[in-house]
mmCIF file of C-alpha atoms (C1' of nucleotides) in Angstrom:
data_model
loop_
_atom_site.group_PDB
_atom_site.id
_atom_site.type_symbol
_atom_site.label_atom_id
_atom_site.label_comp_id
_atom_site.label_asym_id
_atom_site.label_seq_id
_atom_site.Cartn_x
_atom_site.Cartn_y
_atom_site.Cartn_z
ATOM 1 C CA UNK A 1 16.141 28.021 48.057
ATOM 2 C CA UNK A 2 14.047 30.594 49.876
ATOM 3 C CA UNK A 3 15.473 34.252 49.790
ATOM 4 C CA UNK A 4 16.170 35.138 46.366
ATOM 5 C CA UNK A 5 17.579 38.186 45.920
ATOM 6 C CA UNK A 6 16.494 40.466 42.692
ATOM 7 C CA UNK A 7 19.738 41.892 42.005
ATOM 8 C CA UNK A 8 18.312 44.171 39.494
ATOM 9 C CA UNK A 9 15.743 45.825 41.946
ATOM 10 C CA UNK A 10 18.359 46.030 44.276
ATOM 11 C CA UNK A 11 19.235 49.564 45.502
ATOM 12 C CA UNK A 12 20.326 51.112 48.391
ATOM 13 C CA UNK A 13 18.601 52.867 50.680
ATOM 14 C CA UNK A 14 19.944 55.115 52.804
ATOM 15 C CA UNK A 15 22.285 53.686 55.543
ATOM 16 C CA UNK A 16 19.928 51.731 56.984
ATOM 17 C CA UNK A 17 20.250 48.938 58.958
ATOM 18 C CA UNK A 18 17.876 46.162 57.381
ATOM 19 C CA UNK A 19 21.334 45.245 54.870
ATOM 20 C CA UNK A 20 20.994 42.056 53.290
ATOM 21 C CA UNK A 21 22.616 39.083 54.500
ATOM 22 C CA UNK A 22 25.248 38.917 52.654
ATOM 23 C CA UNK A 23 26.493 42.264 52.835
ATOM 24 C CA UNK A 24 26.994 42.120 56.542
ATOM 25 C CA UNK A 25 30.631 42.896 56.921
ATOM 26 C CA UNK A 26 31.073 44.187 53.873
ATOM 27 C CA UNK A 27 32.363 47.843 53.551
ATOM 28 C CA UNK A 28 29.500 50.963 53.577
ATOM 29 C CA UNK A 29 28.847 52.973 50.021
ATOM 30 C CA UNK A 30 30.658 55.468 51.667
ATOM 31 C CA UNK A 31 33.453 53.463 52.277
ATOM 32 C CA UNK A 32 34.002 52.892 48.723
ATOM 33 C CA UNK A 33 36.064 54.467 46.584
ATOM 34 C CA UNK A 34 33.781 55.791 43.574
ATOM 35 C CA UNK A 35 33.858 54.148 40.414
ATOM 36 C CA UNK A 36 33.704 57.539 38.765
ATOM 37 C CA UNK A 37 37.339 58.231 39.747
ATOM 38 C CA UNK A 38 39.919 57.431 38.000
ATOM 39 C CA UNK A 39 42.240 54.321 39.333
ATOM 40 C CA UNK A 40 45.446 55.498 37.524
ATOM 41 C CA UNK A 41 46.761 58.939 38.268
ATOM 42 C CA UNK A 42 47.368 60.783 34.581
ATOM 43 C CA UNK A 43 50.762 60.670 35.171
ATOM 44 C CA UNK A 44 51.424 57.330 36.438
ATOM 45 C CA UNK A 45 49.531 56.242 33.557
ATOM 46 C CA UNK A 46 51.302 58.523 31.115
ATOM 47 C CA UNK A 47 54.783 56.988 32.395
ATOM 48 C CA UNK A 48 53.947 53.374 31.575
ATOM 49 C CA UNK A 49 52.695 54.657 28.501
ATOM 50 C CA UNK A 50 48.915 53.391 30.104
ATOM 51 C CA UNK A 51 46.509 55.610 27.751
ATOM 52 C CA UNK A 52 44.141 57.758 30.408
ATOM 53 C CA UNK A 53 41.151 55.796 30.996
ATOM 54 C CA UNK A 54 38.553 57.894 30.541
ATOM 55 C CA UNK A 55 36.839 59.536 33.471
ATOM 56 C CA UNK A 56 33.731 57.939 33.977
ATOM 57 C CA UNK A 57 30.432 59.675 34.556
ATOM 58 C CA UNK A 58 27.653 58.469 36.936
ATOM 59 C CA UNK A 59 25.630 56.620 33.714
ATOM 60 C CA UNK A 60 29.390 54.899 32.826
ATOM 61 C CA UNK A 61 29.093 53.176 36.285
ATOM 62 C CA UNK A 62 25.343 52.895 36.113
ATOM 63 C CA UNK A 63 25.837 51.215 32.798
ATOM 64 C CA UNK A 64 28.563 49.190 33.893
ATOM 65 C CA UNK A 65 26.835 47.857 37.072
ATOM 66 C CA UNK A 66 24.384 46.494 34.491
ATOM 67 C CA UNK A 67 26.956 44.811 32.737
ATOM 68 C CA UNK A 68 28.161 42.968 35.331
ATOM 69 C CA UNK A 69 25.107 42.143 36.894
ATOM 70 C CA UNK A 70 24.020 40.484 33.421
ATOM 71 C CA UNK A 71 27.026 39.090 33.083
ATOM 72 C CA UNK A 72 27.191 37.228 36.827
ATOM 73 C CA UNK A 73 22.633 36.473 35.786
ATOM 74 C CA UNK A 74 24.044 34.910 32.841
ATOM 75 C CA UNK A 75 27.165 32.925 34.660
ATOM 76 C CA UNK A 76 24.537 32.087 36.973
ATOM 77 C CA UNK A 77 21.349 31.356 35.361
ATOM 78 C CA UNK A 78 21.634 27.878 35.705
ATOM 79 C CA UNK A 79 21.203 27.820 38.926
ATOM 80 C CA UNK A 80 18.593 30.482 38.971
ATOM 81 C CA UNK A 81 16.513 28.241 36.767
ATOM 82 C CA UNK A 82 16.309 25.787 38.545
ATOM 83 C CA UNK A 83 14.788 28.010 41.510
ATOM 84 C CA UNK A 84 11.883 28.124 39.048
ATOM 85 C CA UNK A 85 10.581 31.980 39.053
ATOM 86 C CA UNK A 86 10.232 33.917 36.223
ATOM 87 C CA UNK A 87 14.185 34.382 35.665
ATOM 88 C CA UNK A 88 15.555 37.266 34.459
ATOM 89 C CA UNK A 89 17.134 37.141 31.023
ATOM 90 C CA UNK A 90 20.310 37.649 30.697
ATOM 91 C CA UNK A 91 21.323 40.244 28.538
ATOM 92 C CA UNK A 92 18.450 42.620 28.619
ATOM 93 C CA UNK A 93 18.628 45.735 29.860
ATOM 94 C CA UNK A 94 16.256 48.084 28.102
ATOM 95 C CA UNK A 95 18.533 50.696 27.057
ATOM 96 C CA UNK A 96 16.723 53.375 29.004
ATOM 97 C CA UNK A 97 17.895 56.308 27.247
ATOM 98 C CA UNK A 98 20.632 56.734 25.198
ATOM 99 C CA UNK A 99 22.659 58.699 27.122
ATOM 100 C CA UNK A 100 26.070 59.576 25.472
ATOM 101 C CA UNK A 101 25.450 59.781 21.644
ATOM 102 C CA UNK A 102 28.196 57.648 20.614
ATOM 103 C CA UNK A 103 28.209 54.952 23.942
ATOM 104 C CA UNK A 104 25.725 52.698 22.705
ATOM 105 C CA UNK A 105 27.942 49.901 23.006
ATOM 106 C CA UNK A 106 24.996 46.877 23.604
ATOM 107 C CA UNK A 107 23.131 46.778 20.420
ATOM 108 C CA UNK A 108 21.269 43.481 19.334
ATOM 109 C CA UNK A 109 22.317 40.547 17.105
ATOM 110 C CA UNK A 110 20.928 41.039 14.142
ATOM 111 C CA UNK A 111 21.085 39.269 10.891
ATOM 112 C CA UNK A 112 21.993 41.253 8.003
ATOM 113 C CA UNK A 113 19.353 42.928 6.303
ATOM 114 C CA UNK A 114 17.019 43.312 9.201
ATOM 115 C CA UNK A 115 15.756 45.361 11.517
ATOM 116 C CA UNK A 116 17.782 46.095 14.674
ATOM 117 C CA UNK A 117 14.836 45.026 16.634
ATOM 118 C CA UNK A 118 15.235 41.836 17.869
ATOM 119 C CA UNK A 119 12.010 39.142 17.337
ATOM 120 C CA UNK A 120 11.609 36.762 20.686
ATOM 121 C CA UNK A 121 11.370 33.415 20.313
ATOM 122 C CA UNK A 122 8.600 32.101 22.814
ATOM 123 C CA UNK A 123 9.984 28.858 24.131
ATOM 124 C CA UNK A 124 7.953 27.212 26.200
ATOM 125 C CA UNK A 125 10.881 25.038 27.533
ATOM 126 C CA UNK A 126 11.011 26.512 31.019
ATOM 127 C CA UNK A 127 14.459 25.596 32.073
ATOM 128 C CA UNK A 128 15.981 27.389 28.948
ATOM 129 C CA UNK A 129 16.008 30.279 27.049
ATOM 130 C CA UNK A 130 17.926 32.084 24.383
ATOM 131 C CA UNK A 131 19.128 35.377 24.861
ATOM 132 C CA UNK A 132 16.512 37.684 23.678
ATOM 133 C CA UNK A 133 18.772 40.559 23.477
ATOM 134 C CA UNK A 134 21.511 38.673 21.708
ATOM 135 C CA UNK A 135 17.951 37.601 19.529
ATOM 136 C CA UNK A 136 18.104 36.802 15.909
ATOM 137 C CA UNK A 137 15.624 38.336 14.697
ATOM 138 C CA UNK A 138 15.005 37.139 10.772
ATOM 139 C CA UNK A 139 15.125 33.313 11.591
ATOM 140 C CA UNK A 140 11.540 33.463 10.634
ATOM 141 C CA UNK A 141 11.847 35.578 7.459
ATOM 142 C CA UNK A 142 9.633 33.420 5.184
ATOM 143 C CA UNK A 143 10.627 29.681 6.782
ATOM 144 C CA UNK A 144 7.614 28.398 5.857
ATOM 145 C CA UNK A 145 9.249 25.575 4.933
ATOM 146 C CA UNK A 146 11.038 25.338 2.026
ATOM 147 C CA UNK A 147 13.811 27.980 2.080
ATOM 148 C CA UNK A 148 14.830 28.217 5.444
ATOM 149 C CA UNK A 149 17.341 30.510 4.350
ATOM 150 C CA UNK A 150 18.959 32.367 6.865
ATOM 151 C CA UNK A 151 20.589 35.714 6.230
ATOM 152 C CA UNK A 152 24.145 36.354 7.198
ATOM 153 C CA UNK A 153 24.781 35.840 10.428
ATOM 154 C CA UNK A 154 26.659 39.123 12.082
ATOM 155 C CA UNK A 155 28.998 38.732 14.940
ATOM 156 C CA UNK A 156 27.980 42.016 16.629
ATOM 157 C CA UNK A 157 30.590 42.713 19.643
ATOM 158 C CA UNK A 158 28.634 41.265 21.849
ATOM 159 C CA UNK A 159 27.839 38.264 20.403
ATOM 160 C CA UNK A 160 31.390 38.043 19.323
ATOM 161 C CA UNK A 161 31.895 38.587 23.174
ATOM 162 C CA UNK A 162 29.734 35.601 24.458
ATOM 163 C CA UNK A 163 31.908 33.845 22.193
ATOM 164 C CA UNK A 164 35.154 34.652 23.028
ATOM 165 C CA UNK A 165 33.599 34.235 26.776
ATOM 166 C CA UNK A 166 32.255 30.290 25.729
ATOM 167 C CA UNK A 167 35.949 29.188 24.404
ATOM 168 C CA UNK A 168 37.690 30.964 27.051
ATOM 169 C CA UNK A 169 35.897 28.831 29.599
ATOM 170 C CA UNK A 170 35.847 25.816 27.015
ATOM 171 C CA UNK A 171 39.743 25.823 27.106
ATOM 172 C CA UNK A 172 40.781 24.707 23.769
ATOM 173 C CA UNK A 173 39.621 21.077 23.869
ATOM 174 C CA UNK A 174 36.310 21.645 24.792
ATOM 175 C CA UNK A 175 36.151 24.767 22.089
ATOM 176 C CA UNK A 176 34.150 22.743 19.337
ATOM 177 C CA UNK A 177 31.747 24.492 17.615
ATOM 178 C CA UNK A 178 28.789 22.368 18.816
ATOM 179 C CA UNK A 179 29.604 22.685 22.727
ATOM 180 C CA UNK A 180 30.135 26.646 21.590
ATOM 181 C CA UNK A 181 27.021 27.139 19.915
ATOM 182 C CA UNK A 182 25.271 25.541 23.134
ATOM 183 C CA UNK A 183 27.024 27.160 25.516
ATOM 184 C CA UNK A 184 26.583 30.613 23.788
ATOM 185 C CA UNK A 185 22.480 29.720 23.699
ATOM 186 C CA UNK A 186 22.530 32.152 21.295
ATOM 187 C CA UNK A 187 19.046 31.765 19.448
ATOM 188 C CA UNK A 188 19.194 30.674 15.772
ATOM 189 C CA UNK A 189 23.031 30.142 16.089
ATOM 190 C CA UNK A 190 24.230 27.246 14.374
ATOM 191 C CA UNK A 191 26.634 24.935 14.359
ATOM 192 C CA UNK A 192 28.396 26.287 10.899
ATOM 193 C CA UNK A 193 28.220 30.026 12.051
ATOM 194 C CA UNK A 194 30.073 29.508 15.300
ATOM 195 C CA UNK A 195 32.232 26.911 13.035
ATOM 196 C CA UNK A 196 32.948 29.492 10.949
ATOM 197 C CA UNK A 197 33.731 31.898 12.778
ATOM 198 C CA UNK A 198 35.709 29.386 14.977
ATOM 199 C CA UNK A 199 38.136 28.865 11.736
ATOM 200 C CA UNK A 200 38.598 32.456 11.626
ATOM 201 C CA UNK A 201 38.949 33.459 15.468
ATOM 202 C CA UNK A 202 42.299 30.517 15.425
ATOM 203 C CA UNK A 203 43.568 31.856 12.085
ATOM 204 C CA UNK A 204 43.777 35.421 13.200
ATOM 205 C CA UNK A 205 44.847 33.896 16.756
ATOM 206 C CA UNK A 206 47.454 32.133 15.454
ATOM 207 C CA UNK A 207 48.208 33.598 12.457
ATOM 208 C CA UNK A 208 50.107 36.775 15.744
ATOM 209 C CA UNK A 209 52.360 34.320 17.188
ATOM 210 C CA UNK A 210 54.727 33.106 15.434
ATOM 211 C CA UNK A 211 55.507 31.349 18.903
ATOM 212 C CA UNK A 212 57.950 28.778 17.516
ATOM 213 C CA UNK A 213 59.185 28.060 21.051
ATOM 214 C CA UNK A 214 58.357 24.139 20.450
ATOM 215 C CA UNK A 215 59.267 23.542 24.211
ATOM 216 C CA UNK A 216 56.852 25.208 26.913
ATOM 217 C CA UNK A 217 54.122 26.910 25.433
ATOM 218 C CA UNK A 218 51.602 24.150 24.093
ATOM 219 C CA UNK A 219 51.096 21.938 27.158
ATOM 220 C CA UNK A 220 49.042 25.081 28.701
ATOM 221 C CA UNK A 221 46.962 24.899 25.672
ATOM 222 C CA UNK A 222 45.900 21.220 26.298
ATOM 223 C CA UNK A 223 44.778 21.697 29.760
ATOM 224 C CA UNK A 224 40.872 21.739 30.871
ATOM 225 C CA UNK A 225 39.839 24.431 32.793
ATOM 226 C CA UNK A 226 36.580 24.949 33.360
ATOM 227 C CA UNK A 227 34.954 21.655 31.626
ATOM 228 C CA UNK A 228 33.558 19.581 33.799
ATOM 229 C CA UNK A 229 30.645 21.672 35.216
ATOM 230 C CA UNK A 230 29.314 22.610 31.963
ATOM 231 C CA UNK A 231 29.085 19.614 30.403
ATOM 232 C CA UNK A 232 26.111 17.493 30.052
ATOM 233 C CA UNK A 233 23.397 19.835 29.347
ATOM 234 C CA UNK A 234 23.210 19.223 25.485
ATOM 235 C CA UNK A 235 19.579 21.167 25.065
ATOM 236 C CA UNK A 236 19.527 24.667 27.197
ATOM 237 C CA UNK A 237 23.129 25.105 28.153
ATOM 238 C CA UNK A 238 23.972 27.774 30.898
ATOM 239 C CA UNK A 239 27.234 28.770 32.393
ATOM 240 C CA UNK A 240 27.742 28.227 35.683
ATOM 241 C CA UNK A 241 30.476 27.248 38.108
ATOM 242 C CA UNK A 242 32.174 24.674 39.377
ATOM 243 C CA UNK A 243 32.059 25.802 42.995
ATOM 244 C CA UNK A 244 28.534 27.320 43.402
ATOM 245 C CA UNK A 245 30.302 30.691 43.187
ATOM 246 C CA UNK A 246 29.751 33.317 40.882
ATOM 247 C CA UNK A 247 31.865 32.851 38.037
ATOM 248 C CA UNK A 248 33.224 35.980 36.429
ATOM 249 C CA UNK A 249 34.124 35.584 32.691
ATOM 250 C CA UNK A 250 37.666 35.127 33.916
ATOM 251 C CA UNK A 251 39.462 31.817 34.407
ATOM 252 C CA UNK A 252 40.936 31.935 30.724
ATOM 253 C CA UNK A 253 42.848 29.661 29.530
ATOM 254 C CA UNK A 254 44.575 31.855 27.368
ATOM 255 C CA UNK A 255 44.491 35.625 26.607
ATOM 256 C CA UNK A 256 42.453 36.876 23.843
ATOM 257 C CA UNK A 257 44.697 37.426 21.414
ATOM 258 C CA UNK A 258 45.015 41.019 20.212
ATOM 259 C CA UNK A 259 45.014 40.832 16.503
ATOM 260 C CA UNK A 260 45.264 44.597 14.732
ATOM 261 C CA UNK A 261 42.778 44.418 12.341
ATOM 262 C CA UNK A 262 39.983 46.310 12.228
ATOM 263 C CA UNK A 263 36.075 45.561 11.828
ATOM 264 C CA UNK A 264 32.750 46.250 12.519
ATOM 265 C CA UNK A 265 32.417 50.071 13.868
ATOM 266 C CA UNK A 266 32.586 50.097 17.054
ATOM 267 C CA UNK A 267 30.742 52.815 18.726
ATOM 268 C CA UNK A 268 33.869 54.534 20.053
ATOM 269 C CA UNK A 269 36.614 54.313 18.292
ATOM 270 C CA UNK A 270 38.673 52.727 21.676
ATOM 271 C CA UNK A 271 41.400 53.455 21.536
ATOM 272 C CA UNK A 272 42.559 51.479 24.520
ATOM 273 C CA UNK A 273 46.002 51.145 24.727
ATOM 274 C CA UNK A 274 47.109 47.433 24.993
ATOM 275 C CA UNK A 275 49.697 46.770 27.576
ATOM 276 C CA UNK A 276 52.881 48.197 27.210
ATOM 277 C CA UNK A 277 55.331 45.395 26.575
ATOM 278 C CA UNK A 278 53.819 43.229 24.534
ATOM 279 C CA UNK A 279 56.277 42.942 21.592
ATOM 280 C CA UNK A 280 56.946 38.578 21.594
ATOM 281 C CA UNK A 281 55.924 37.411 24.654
ATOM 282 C CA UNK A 282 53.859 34.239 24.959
ATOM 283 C CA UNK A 283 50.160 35.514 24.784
ATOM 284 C CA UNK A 284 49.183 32.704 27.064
ATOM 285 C CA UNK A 285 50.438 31.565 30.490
ATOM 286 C CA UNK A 286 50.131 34.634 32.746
ATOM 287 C CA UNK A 287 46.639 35.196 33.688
ATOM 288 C CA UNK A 288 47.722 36.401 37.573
ATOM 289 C CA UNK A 289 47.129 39.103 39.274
ATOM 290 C CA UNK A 290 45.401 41.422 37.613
ATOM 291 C CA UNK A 291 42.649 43.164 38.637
ATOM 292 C CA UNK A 292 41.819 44.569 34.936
ATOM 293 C CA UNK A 293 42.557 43.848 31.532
ATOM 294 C CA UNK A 294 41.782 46.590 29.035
ATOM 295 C CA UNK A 295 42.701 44.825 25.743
ATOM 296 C CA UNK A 296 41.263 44.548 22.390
ATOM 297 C CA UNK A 297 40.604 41.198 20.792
ATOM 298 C CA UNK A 298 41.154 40.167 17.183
ATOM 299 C CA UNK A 299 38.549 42.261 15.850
ATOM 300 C CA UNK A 300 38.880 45.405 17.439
ATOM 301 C CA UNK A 301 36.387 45.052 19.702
ATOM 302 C CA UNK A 302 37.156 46.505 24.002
ATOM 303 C CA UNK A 303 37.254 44.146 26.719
ATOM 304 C CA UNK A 304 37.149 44.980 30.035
ATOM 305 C CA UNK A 305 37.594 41.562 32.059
ATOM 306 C CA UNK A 306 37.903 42.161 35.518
ATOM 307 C CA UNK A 307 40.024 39.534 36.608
ATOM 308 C CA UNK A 308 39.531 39.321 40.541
ATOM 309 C CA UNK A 309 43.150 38.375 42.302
ATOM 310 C CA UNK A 310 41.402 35.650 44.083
ATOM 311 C CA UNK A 311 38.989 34.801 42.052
ATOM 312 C CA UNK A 312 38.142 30.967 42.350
ATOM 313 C CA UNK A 313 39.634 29.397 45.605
ATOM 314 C CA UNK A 314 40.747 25.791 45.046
ATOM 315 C "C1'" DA B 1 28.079 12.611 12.958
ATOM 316 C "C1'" DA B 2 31.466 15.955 14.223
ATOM 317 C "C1'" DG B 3 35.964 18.327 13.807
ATOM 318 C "C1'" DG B 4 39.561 20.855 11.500
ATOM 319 C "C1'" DC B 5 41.101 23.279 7.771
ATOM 320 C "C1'" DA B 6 41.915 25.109 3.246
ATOM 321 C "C1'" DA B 7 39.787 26.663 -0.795
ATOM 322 C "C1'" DT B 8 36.164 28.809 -2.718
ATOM 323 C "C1'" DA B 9 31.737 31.158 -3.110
ATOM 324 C "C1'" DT B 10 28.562 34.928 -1.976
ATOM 325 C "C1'" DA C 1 35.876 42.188 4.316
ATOM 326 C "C1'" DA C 2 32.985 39.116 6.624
ATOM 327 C "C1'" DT C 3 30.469 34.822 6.365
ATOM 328 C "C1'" DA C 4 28.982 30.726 4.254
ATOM 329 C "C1'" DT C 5 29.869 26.425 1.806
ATOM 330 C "C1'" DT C 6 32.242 22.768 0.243
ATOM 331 C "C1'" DG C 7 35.600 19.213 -0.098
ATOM 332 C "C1'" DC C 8 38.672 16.168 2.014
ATOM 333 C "C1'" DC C 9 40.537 14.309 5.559
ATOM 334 C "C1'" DT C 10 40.679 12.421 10.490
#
DNA sequence: AAGGCAATAT
DNA sequence: AATATTGCCT
């Protein structure tokens, strides 16, 4: 309680000396190596056959920052909640501008046939709230009562992210399509859609391993990873943590699988090369040290996970 | 009721 | 092709 800090307002300014708590001892801006250079020499990353990541400009980083700091609100809004105050919602950043042409890689769930502007959904819960930027927006349409119809659901990248996100930290026991839908407190997601999709995300998951090694591989399936803290909460679910740390969307029980087949556009055409040696080997059972996983799921759709070497102490 | 899954429908 | 539904089990 007490000192909250607005991570969104939060800029710096200047090198004074009034830092925040928590950054005491931690290394200047100037210490830091900018995010707008590139980690991975060309060459180096042209001998392990690493495709160039591509050199990021100042809105890149800008728009990255955002990410993450969504990403950790989201993680984290449980326990912002319940420090009352208006609570920033997760996923919405007003798109400011539109910067690069082709980067607008955080549109809005939308049901087919509507408008991409997403309709908000005034709860008056407190404690909870859906997404608004992940927002369904028809869900109204004409529900006056009698044909409650909803139109196709569409797993935009970003809901199909959230998901991926839920049943990573679900582990595979806990991935049923009711906890999902909760966890994801996606607004007018239902039980079939994430079902659905569910059937479809293990087909195309299993359908690329043909891992018929019956020894070692499905005991790391069974285990429970990140269950027991996100459990109970059967109305407003919200990620958090075990430990009251900041939980990064790591902690995955098992790699998304990268399927190659294509789908929904996606704004640019990533072409993120996957890593190198990944003919046969078991898709599951290595999630160490590294720092960053450029892959592509099932769909097609770029993730970046961040996977911090030390990420939860035990 | 809720899951899983295959078949089928839209 | 992507989702939704349904049927039939567990």
């Amino acid at each position: 309680m007490g000192e909250e800090v607005n991570l969104t307002d939060y800029e710096y300014s200047g090198g004074n000396d009034d830092r925040l708590l928590w950054e005491v001892g931690l290394p200047d801006v100037d210490d830091l190596t900018p995010l707008t250079l590139q980690l991975i020499p060309s060459e180096l990353a042209a001998a392990f056959r690493i495709s160039p990541e591509l050199s990021k400009t100042m809105t890149d980083v800008n728009r990255a920052s955002q990410n993450t700091f969504s990403s950790l609100q989201r993680w984290h809004s449980q326990d912002m909640a319940s420090m009352n105050n208006s609570y920033f919602k997760p996923f919405s950043y007003e798109r400011t501008r539109e910067e690069t042409v082709t980067e607008r890689d955080e549109t809005d769930l939308i049901r087919e046939g509507s408008d991409p502007r997403k309709l908000r959904r005034v709860e008056s819960g407190g404690t909870e709230e859906a997404d608004s930027s992940l927002c369904n927006e028809n869900f109204a349409d004409d529900s006056s009562a009698k044909t409650p119809k909803r139109s196709r659901l569409v797993w935009t990248p970003q809901l199909h992210k959230r998901f991926i996100e839920v049943v990573a930290h679900l582990g595979i026991k806990g991935a049923v399509p009711k906890t999902i839908m909760q966890l994801m407190n996606v607004e007018g997601l239902t039980r079939e859609n994430v079902a659905s999709h569910l059937q479809k995300y293990r087909l195309y998951t299993k359908r690329m391993q043909p891992n018929e090694g019956p020894s070692s591989s499905d005991h790391l399936f069974t285990s429970t990873p990140a269950t027991e803290s996100m459990r109970e909460s059967s109305e407003g679910g919200h990620l958090r943590n075990t430990n009251g740390h900041m939980a990064t969307p790591t902690l995955m029980p098992y790699q998304p699988q990268m399927v190659p087949m294509p789908m929904m556009g996606m704004p640019n055409g990533g072409h993120v090369g996957m890593p190198v040696g990944y003919g046969g080997g078991p898709p599951l059972g290595f999630h160490h040290h590294y720092n960053m996983v450029q892959q592509r799921d099932w769909s097609g759709n770029n993730f970046g996970y961040y996977h911090p070497v030390a990420s939860n102490d035990k």
